[in-house]
mmCIF file of C-alpha atoms in Angstrom:
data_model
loop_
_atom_site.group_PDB
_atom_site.id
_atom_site.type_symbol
_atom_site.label_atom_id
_atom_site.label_comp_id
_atom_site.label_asym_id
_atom_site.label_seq_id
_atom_site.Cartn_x
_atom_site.Cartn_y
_atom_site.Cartn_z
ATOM 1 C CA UNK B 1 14.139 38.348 52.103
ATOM 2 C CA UNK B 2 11.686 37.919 49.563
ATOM 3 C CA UNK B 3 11.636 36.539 45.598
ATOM 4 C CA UNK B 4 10.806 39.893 44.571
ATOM 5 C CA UNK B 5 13.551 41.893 46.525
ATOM 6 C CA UNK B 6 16.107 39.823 44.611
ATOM 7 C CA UNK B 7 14.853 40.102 41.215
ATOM 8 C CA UNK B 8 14.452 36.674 40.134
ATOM 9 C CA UNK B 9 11.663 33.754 42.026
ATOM 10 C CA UNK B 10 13.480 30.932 43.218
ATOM 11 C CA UNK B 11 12.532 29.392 46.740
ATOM 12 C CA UNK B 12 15.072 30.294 49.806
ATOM 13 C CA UNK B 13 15.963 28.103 52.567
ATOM 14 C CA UNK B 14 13.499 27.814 54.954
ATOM 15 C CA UNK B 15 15.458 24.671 57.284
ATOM 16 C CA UNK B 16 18.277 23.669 55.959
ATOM 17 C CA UNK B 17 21.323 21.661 57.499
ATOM 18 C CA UNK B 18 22.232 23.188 60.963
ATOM 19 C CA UNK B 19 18.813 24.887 61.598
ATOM 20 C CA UNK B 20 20.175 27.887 59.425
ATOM 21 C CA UNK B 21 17.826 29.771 56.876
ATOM 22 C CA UNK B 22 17.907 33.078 54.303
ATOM 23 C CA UNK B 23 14.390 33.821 54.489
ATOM 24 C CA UNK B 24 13.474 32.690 58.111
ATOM 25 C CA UNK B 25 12.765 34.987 60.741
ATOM 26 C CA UNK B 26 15.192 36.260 63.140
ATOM 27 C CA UNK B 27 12.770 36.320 66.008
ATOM 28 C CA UNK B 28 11.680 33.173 67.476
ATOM 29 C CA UNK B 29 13.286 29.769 66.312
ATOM 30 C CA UNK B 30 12.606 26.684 64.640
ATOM 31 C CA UNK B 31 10.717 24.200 67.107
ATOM 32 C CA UNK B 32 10.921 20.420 66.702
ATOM 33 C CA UNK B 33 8.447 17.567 67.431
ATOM 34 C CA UNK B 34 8.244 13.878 67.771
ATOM 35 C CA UNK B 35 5.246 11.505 67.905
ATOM 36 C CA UNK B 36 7.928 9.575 70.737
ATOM 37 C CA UNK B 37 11.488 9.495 71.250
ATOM 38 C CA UNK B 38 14.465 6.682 70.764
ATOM 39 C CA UNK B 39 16.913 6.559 73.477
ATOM 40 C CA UNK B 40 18.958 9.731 72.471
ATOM 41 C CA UNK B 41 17.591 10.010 68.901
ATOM 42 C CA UNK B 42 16.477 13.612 69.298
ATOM 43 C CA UNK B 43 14.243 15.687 66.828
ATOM 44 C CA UNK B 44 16.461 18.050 66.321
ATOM 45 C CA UNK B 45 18.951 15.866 65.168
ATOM 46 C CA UNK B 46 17.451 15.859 62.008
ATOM 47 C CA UNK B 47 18.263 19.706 61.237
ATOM 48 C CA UNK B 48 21.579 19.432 62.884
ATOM 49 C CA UNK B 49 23.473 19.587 59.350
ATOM 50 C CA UNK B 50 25.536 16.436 60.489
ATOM 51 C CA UNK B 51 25.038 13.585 58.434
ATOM 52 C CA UNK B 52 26.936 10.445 58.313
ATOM 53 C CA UNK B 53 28.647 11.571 55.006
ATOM 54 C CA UNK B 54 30.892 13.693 57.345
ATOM 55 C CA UNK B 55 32.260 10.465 59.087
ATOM 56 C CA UNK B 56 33.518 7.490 57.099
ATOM 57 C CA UNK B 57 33.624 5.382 60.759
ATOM 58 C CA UNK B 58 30.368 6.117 61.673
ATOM 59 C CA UNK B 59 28.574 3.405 63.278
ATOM 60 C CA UNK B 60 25.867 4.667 65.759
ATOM 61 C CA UNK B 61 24.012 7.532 63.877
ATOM 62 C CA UNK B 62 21.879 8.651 67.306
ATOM 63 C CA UNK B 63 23.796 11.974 67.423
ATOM 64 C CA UNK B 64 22.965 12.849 64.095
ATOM 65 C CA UNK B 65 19.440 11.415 63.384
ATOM 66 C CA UNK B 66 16.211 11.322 64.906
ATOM 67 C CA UNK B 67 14.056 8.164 65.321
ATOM 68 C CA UNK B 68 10.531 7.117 66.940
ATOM 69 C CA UNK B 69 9.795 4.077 68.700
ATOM 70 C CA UNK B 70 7.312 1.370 67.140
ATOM 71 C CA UNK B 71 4.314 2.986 67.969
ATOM 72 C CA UNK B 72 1.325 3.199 65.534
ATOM 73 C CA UNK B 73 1.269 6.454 63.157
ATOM 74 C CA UNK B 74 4.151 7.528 64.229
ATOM 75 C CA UNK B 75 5.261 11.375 63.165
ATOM 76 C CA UNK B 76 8.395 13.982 63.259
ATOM 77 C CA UNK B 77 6.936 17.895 62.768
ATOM 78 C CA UNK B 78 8.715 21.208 62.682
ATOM 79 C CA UNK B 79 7.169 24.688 63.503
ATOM 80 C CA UNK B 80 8.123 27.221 60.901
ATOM 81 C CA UNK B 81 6.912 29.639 63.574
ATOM 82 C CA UNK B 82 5.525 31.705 60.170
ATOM 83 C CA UNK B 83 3.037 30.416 57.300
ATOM 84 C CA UNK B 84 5.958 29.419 54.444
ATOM 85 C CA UNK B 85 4.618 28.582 50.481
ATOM 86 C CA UNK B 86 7.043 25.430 50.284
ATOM 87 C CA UNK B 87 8.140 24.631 46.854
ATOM 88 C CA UNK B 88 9.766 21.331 48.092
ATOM 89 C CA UNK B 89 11.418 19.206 51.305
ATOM 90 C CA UNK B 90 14.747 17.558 51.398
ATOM 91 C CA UNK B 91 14.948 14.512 53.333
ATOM 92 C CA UNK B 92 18.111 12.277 54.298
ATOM 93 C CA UNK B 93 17.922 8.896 55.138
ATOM 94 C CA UNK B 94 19.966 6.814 57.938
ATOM 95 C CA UNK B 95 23.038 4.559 56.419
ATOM 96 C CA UNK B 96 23.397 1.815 58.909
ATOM 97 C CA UNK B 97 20.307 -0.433 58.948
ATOM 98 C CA UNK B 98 17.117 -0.099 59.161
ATOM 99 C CA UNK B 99 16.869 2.197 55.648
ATOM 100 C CA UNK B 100 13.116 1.031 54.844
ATOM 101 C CA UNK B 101 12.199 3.143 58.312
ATOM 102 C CA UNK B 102 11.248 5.925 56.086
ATOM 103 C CA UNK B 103 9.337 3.776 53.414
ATOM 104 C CA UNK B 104 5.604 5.259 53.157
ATOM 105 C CA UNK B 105 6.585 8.572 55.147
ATOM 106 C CA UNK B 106 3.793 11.180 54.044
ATOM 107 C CA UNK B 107 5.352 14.542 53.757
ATOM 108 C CA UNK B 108 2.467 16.805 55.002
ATOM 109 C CA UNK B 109 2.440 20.918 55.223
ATOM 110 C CA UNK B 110 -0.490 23.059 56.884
ATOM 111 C CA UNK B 111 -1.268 24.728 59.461
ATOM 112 C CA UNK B 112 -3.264 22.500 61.366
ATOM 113 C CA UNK B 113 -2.327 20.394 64.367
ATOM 114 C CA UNK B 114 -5.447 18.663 64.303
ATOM 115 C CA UNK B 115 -4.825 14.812 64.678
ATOM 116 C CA UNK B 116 -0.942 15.371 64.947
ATOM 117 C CA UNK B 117 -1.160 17.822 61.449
ATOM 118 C CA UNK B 118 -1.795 14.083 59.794
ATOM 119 C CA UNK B 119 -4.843 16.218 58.033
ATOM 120 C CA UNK B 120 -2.783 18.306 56.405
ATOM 121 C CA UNK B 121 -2.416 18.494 52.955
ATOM 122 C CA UNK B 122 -0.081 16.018 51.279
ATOM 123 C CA UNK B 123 3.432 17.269 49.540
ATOM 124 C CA UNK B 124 4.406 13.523 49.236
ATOM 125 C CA UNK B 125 4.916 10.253 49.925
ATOM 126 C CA UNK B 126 8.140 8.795 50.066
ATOM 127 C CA UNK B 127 8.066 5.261 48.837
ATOM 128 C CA UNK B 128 11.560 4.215 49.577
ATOM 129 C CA UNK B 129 15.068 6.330 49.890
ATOM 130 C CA UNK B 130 18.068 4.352 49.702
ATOM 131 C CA UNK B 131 20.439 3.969 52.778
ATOM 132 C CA UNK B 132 22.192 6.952 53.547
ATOM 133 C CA UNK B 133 20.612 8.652 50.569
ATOM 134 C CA UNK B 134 19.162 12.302 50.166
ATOM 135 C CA UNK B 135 15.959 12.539 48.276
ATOM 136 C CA UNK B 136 14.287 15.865 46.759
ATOM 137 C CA UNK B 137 9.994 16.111 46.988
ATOM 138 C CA UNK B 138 8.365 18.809 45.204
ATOM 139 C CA UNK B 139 5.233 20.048 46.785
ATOM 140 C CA UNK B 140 3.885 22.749 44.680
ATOM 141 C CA UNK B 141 3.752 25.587 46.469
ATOM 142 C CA UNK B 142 1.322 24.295 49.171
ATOM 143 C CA UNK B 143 0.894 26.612 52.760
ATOM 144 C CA UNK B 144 1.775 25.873 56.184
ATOM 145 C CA UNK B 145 2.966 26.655 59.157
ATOM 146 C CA UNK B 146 4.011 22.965 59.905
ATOM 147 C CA UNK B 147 5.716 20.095 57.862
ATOM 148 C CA UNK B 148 5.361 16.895 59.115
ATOM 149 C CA UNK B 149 6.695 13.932 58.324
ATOM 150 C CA UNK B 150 4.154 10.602 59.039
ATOM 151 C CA UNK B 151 4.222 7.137 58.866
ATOM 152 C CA UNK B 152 0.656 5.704 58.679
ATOM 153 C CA UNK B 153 -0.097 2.368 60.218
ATOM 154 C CA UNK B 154 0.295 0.094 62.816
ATOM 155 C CA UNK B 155 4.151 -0.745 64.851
ATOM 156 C CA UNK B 156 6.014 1.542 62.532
ATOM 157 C CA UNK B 157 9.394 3.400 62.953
ATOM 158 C CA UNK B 158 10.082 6.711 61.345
ATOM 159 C CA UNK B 159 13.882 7.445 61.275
ATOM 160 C CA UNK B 160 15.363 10.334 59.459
ATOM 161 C CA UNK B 161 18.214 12.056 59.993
ATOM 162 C CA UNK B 162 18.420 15.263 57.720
ATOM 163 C CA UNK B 163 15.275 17.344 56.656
ATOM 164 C CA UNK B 164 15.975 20.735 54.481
ATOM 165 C CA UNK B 165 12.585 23.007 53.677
ATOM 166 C CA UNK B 166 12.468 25.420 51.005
ATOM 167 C CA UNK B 167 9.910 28.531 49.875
ATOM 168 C CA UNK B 168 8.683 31.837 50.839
ATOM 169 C CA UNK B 169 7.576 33.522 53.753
ATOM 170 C CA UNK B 170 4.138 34.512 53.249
ATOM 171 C CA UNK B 171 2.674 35.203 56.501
ATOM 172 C CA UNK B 172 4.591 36.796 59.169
ATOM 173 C CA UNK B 173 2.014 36.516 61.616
ATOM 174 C CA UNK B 174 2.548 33.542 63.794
ATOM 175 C CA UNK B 175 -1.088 31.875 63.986
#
């Protein structure tokens, strides 16, 4: 569905909670990627649609968020499958400890996998999101195929455990 079959231009799920979406398309399906994987702290666990919020006796959040080992530059990535103009990300961060594992996350889009996508253009950079929080970046419209979450630098740990992407399919040819 596009803005202009609706009559009004607001941005449309791309990936939201549960890997659902308005505007993506039916064929294919949403692909996730991680620079390396924690025990049982899948990728997909971060568009799962289960956050801790759901549980008040949640203690071990591996079933509903995913998590790298410390590793240098380490990354998370989804494949749209389609080129998307994202108007802004949604990203969830883990309650039990460990909240500053998504301090100085890079939200990048593109459509490059060159270098991991880390050469993609930058949406944002997430200084700090509180424990269990939910946190809203804008990114203007930029293009891509790919949205990528990276932590630059050297024994780092990128945990997250919801991601939501909104915009508009542009490009329904898969590059």
């Amino acid at each position: 569905m596009y803005a202009s079959e609706t009559g009004h231009d607001e941005a449309f799920p791309i990936v939201t909670p549960r890997g659902c979406s308005v505007s993506f398309p039916t064929q294919g399906t949403i692909v996730t990627y991680v620079s390396t994987l924690f025990y049982d702290w899948y990728t997909q666990n971060a568009l799962d649609g289960l956050t801790i919020d759901f549980n008040p006796d949640f203690i071990q959040p591996s079933s509903s968020c995913s998590s790298t080992t410390a590793q240098t530059n380490p990354w998370w990535r989804v494949d749209l499958r389609y080129i998307y103009r994202v108007s802004r990300v949604v990203i969830t961060n883990r309650l039990d400890c460990c909240p500053e594992q998504i301090d100085g996350a890079e939200i990048r889009i593109g459509n490059s996998l060159e270098n991991n996508g880390n050469n993609n253009p930058i949406c944002a950079v997430i200084s700090t999101i509180p424990s269990g929080a939910t946190a809203n970046f804008s990114c203007g419209g930029i293009e891509g195929r790919y949205v990528i979450v990276h932590i630059p630098g050297d024994v780092k740990t990128l945990s997250l455990c919801e991601a939501e992407v909104y915009g508009h399919l542009i490009g329904k040819l898969m590059l």
